[in-house]
Short mmCIF file of C-alpha atoms and ligand atoms in Angstrom, two decimals:
data_model
loop_
_atom_site.label_atom_id
_atom_site.label_comp_id
_atom_site.label_asym_id
_atom_site.label_seq_id
_atom_site.Cartn_x
_atom_site.Cartn_y
_atom_site.Cartn_z
CA MET A 25 47.54 138.53 141.85
CA SER A 26 45.46 138.50 138.45
CA LYS A 27 45.47 135.27 136.42
CA ARG A 28 47.50 134.97 133.35
CA ILE A 29 45.88 133.42 130.34
CA ALA A 30 48.71 133.29 128.06
CA GLY A 31 52.53 133.12 127.87
CA PRO A 32 54.85 136.21 127.92
CA GLU A 33 55.27 136.10 124.08
CA ILE A 34 51.59 136.54 123.52
CA GLU A 35 51.05 139.03 126.20
CA ARG A 36 53.73 141.23 124.57
CA LEU A 37 52.14 140.84 121.20
CA ILE A 38 48.86 142.02 122.70
CA GLN A 39 50.78 145.01 124.42
CA LEU A 40 52.54 145.89 121.23
CA LEU A 41 49.34 145.81 119.07
CA ALA A 42 47.44 147.92 121.73
CA LYS A 43 49.88 150.78 120.98
CA LEU A 44 48.61 151.00 117.31
CA PRO A 45 46.09 153.84 116.40
CA GLY A 46 42.54 152.66 116.67
CA LEU A 47 43.31 149.47 118.63
CA GLY A 48 42.66 149.50 122.41
CA PRO A 49 43.28 146.50 124.66
CA ARG A 50 40.29 144.58 123.70
CA SER A 51 40.90 144.99 119.86
CA ALA A 52 44.61 144.24 120.52
CA ARG A 53 43.50 140.88 121.86
CA ARG A 54 41.19 140.39 118.82
CA ALA A 55 44.09 141.15 116.47
CA ALA A 56 46.49 138.89 118.34
CA LEU A 57 44.09 135.79 118.17
CA GLN A 58 43.46 136.34 114.54
CA LEU A 59 47.30 136.48 113.74
CA ILE A 60 47.65 133.32 115.87
CA LYS A 61 44.94 131.53 114.02
CA LYS A 62 46.25 132.37 110.68
CA LYS A 63 49.61 131.75 111.69
CA GLU A 64 51.07 130.71 108.32
CA GLN A 65 48.80 132.89 106.00
CA LEU A 66 48.97 136.09 108.11
CA MET A 67 51.38 136.24 111.03
CA ALA A 68 54.65 134.79 109.22
CA PRO A 69 54.25 137.12 106.18
CA LEU A 70 53.25 140.05 108.32
CA ALA A 71 56.35 139.38 110.68
CA ALA A 72 58.47 139.10 107.54
CA ALA A 73 56.97 142.47 105.96
CA MET A 74 57.67 144.21 109.05
CA GLY A 75 61.19 143.05 109.27
CA GLU A 76 61.85 144.26 105.69
CA ALA A 77 60.30 147.68 106.50
CA VAL A 78 62.41 148.14 109.58
CA GLU A 79 65.30 147.47 107.49
CA LYS A 80 64.30 149.65 104.41
CA VAL A 81 62.18 152.68 105.54
CA ARG A 82 63.98 155.93 105.51
CA VAL A 83 63.15 159.62 105.28
CA CYS A 84 63.49 161.26 101.91
CA SER A 85 66.39 163.84 102.16
CA SER A 86 64.56 166.18 99.90
CA CYS A 87 61.00 166.30 101.12
CA GLY A 88 60.82 164.52 104.36
CA ASN A 89 58.19 161.57 103.13
CA VAL A 90 59.05 158.17 104.31
CA ASP A 91 59.92 155.48 101.65
CA THR A 92 62.34 152.73 101.01
CA VAL A 93 64.31 154.66 98.52
CA ASP A 94 66.02 158.30 98.98
CA PRO A 95 64.85 160.28 97.06
CA CYS A 96 61.25 159.00 97.50
CA THR A 97 59.13 157.50 94.81
CA ILE A 98 57.23 160.80 94.39
CA CYS A 99 60.45 162.95 94.30
CA SER A 100 62.17 161.00 91.59
CA ASP A 101 58.99 160.67 89.59
CA PRO A 102 59.84 162.47 86.28
CA ARG A 103 56.03 162.65 85.28
CA ARG A 104 55.32 165.07 88.24
CA GLU A 105 55.10 168.74 87.66
CA ARG A 106 58.08 170.39 89.18
CA GLY A 107 56.67 173.92 89.31
CA THR A 108 54.42 173.43 92.33
CA LEU A 109 55.05 172.36 95.90
CA ILE A 110 52.82 171.31 98.35
CA VAL A 111 53.74 171.99 102.02
CA VAL A 112 52.16 169.66 104.56
CA GLU A 113 52.47 168.94 108.28
CA GLU A 114 52.73 165.21 108.14
CA VAL A 115 53.35 162.22 106.03
CA ALA A 116 49.74 161.37 106.74
CA ASP A 117 48.65 164.51 104.94
CA LEU A 118 50.89 163.90 102.10
CA TRP A 119 49.18 160.35 101.65
CA ALA A 120 45.61 161.88 102.00
CA LEU A 121 46.39 164.63 99.31
CA GLU A 122 47.69 161.55 96.96
CA ARG A 123 44.42 159.85 97.45
CA ALA A 124 42.51 162.87 96.41
CA ALA A 125 44.74 162.81 93.34
CA ALA A 126 43.78 166.58 92.47
CA LEU A 127 47.47 167.52 91.32
CA ASN A 128 50.19 165.73 90.02
CA VAL A 129 53.02 167.58 91.85
CA ARG A 130 55.77 167.15 94.58
CA TYR A 131 55.47 167.56 98.55
CA HIS A 132 57.26 169.04 101.43
CA VAL A 133 56.74 167.47 104.85
CA LEU A 134 57.37 169.90 107.72
CA GLY A 135 57.20 167.38 110.39
CA GLY A 136 54.61 169.28 112.72
CA THR A 137 53.64 172.84 113.21
CA LEU A 138 55.26 175.68 115.35
CA SER A 139 54.02 175.47 118.63
CA PRO A 140 55.94 177.89 121.22
CA LEU A 141 53.85 176.50 124.15
CA ASP A 142 55.62 173.11 123.39
CA GLY A 143 58.84 174.54 122.61
CA ILE A 144 58.55 173.67 118.90
CA GLY A 145 60.52 176.20 116.98
CA PRO A 146 61.32 176.74 113.32
CA ASP A 147 64.36 174.69 113.77
CA ASP A 148 62.55 171.65 115.09
CA LEU A 149 60.65 171.65 111.71
CA ASN A 150 61.84 170.97 108.02
CA ILE A 151 61.46 174.57 107.08
CA ALA A 152 65.11 175.36 106.19
CA GLY A 153 65.02 172.56 103.78
CA LEU A 154 61.71 174.13 102.26
CA ILE A 155 63.33 177.59 101.79
CA SER A 156 66.56 175.99 100.29
CA ARG A 157 64.47 173.93 97.77
CA VAL A 158 62.57 177.22 96.57
CA ALA A 159 65.75 179.23 96.64
CA GLU A 160 67.18 176.44 94.25
CA GLY A 161 64.77 177.95 91.45
CA GLY A 162 62.18 176.09 89.25
CA ILE A 163 59.33 176.26 91.82
CA VAL A 164 56.56 178.75 90.77
CA GLU A 165 53.89 177.98 93.49
CA VAL A 166 54.27 176.95 96.93
CA VAL A 167 50.60 175.40 98.28
CA LEU A 168 50.36 175.72 102.02
CA ALA A 169 48.39 172.70 102.73
CA VAL A 170 48.46 172.80 106.78
CA ASN A 171 45.75 172.08 108.99
CA ALA A 172 43.10 174.85 109.77
CA THR A 173 44.11 175.06 113.55
CA VAL A 174 45.93 177.91 115.20
CA GLU A 175 49.29 176.10 114.97
CA GLY A 176 48.94 175.28 111.54
CA GLN A 177 48.02 178.76 110.67
CA THR A 178 50.86 179.99 112.54
CA THR A 179 53.25 178.07 110.75
CA ALA A 180 51.69 179.05 107.27
CA HIS A 181 52.29 182.78 108.21
CA TYR A 182 55.74 182.33 109.30
CA ILE A 183 56.63 180.35 105.92
CA THR A 184 54.95 182.97 103.90
CA ASP A 185 57.32 185.58 105.70
CA GLN A 186 60.21 183.37 105.19
CA LEU A 187 59.68 183.08 101.36
CA SER A 188 58.68 186.67 100.78
CA GLY A 189 62.29 187.46 99.36
CA LEU A 190 61.84 184.70 96.70
CA ASP A 191 60.16 184.78 93.62
CA VAL A 192 57.29 182.24 94.27
CA LYS A 193 53.75 182.61 94.65
CA VAL A 194 52.41 181.32 98.10
CA THR A 195 48.99 180.03 98.31
CA ARG A 196 46.70 178.12 100.75
CA LEU A 197 43.57 175.89 100.74
CA ALA A 198 40.52 177.49 100.52
CA HIS A 199 37.00 175.94 100.83
CA GLY A 200 36.29 172.52 102.27
CA VAL A 201 38.63 172.44 105.17
CA PRO A 202 36.70 172.87 108.44
CA ILE A 203 38.11 175.08 111.03
CA GLY A 204 39.97 172.92 113.44
CA GLY A 205 39.80 170.23 111.04
CA GLU A 206 42.84 167.72 110.16
CA LEU A 207 43.60 166.80 106.61
CA ASP A 208 44.12 163.17 107.19
CA TYR A 209 40.30 162.77 108.33
CA LEU A 210 38.73 164.47 105.19
CA ASP A 211 37.10 162.76 102.32
CA GLU A 212 39.08 163.05 98.93
CA GLY A 213 36.30 164.95 97.32
CA THR A 214 36.49 167.66 100.13
CA LEU A 215 40.36 167.67 99.80
CA ALA A 216 40.23 167.95 95.87
CA ALA A 217 38.02 170.83 96.05
CA ALA A 218 40.09 172.48 98.66
CA LEU A 219 43.28 172.19 96.59
CA ARG A 220 41.60 173.45 93.30
CA SER A 221 40.16 176.53 95.13
CA ARG A 222 43.28 177.41 96.68
CA THR A 223 43.96 181.22 97.16
CA VAL A 224 46.92 183.57 97.29
CA PHE A 225 48.17 183.69 101.05
ZN1 ZN B 25 60.61 163.00 98.50
#
């Protein structure tokens, strides 16, 4: 039987922290120790912030972004240009493009990519929502900012087909996105260049 070094509450904290991206069991232990050391300055406010986020986080019914308000802050921002819509796979991609700050527009989050092998079809993604947003009118250009992977490109082709009957220009990212690359891992300069040099799909 292995020796226990802490009570169940601390072991549980470490187990949960270890599920976060970038944290293995070892870093989770360090993070837990830091939280315990800074109980008042860090652990208590973090716990409060998480409790509040659990209560308030929701998915935007228009674009699929996550926020504490619906429609989300981006969708309800009157200063954003309404003629262009950037389609992304995940919320992380939306945040990455916002960091690049190349265009002041709105987004549409698909929630993944088409992947027949994994049983993910069009109905599993937020594609119908995209088509109806475009069909409502007012959108001149749809930028397909999907990953340069087989699944990403398959999804881009599918969406282009679905949009073909509608009066909208469909473009995609050009230079800068490496083959097999994921948007969330690119630097802002590369992302901004890719957005600026987008081409017709
Ligand atoms: Zn939104």
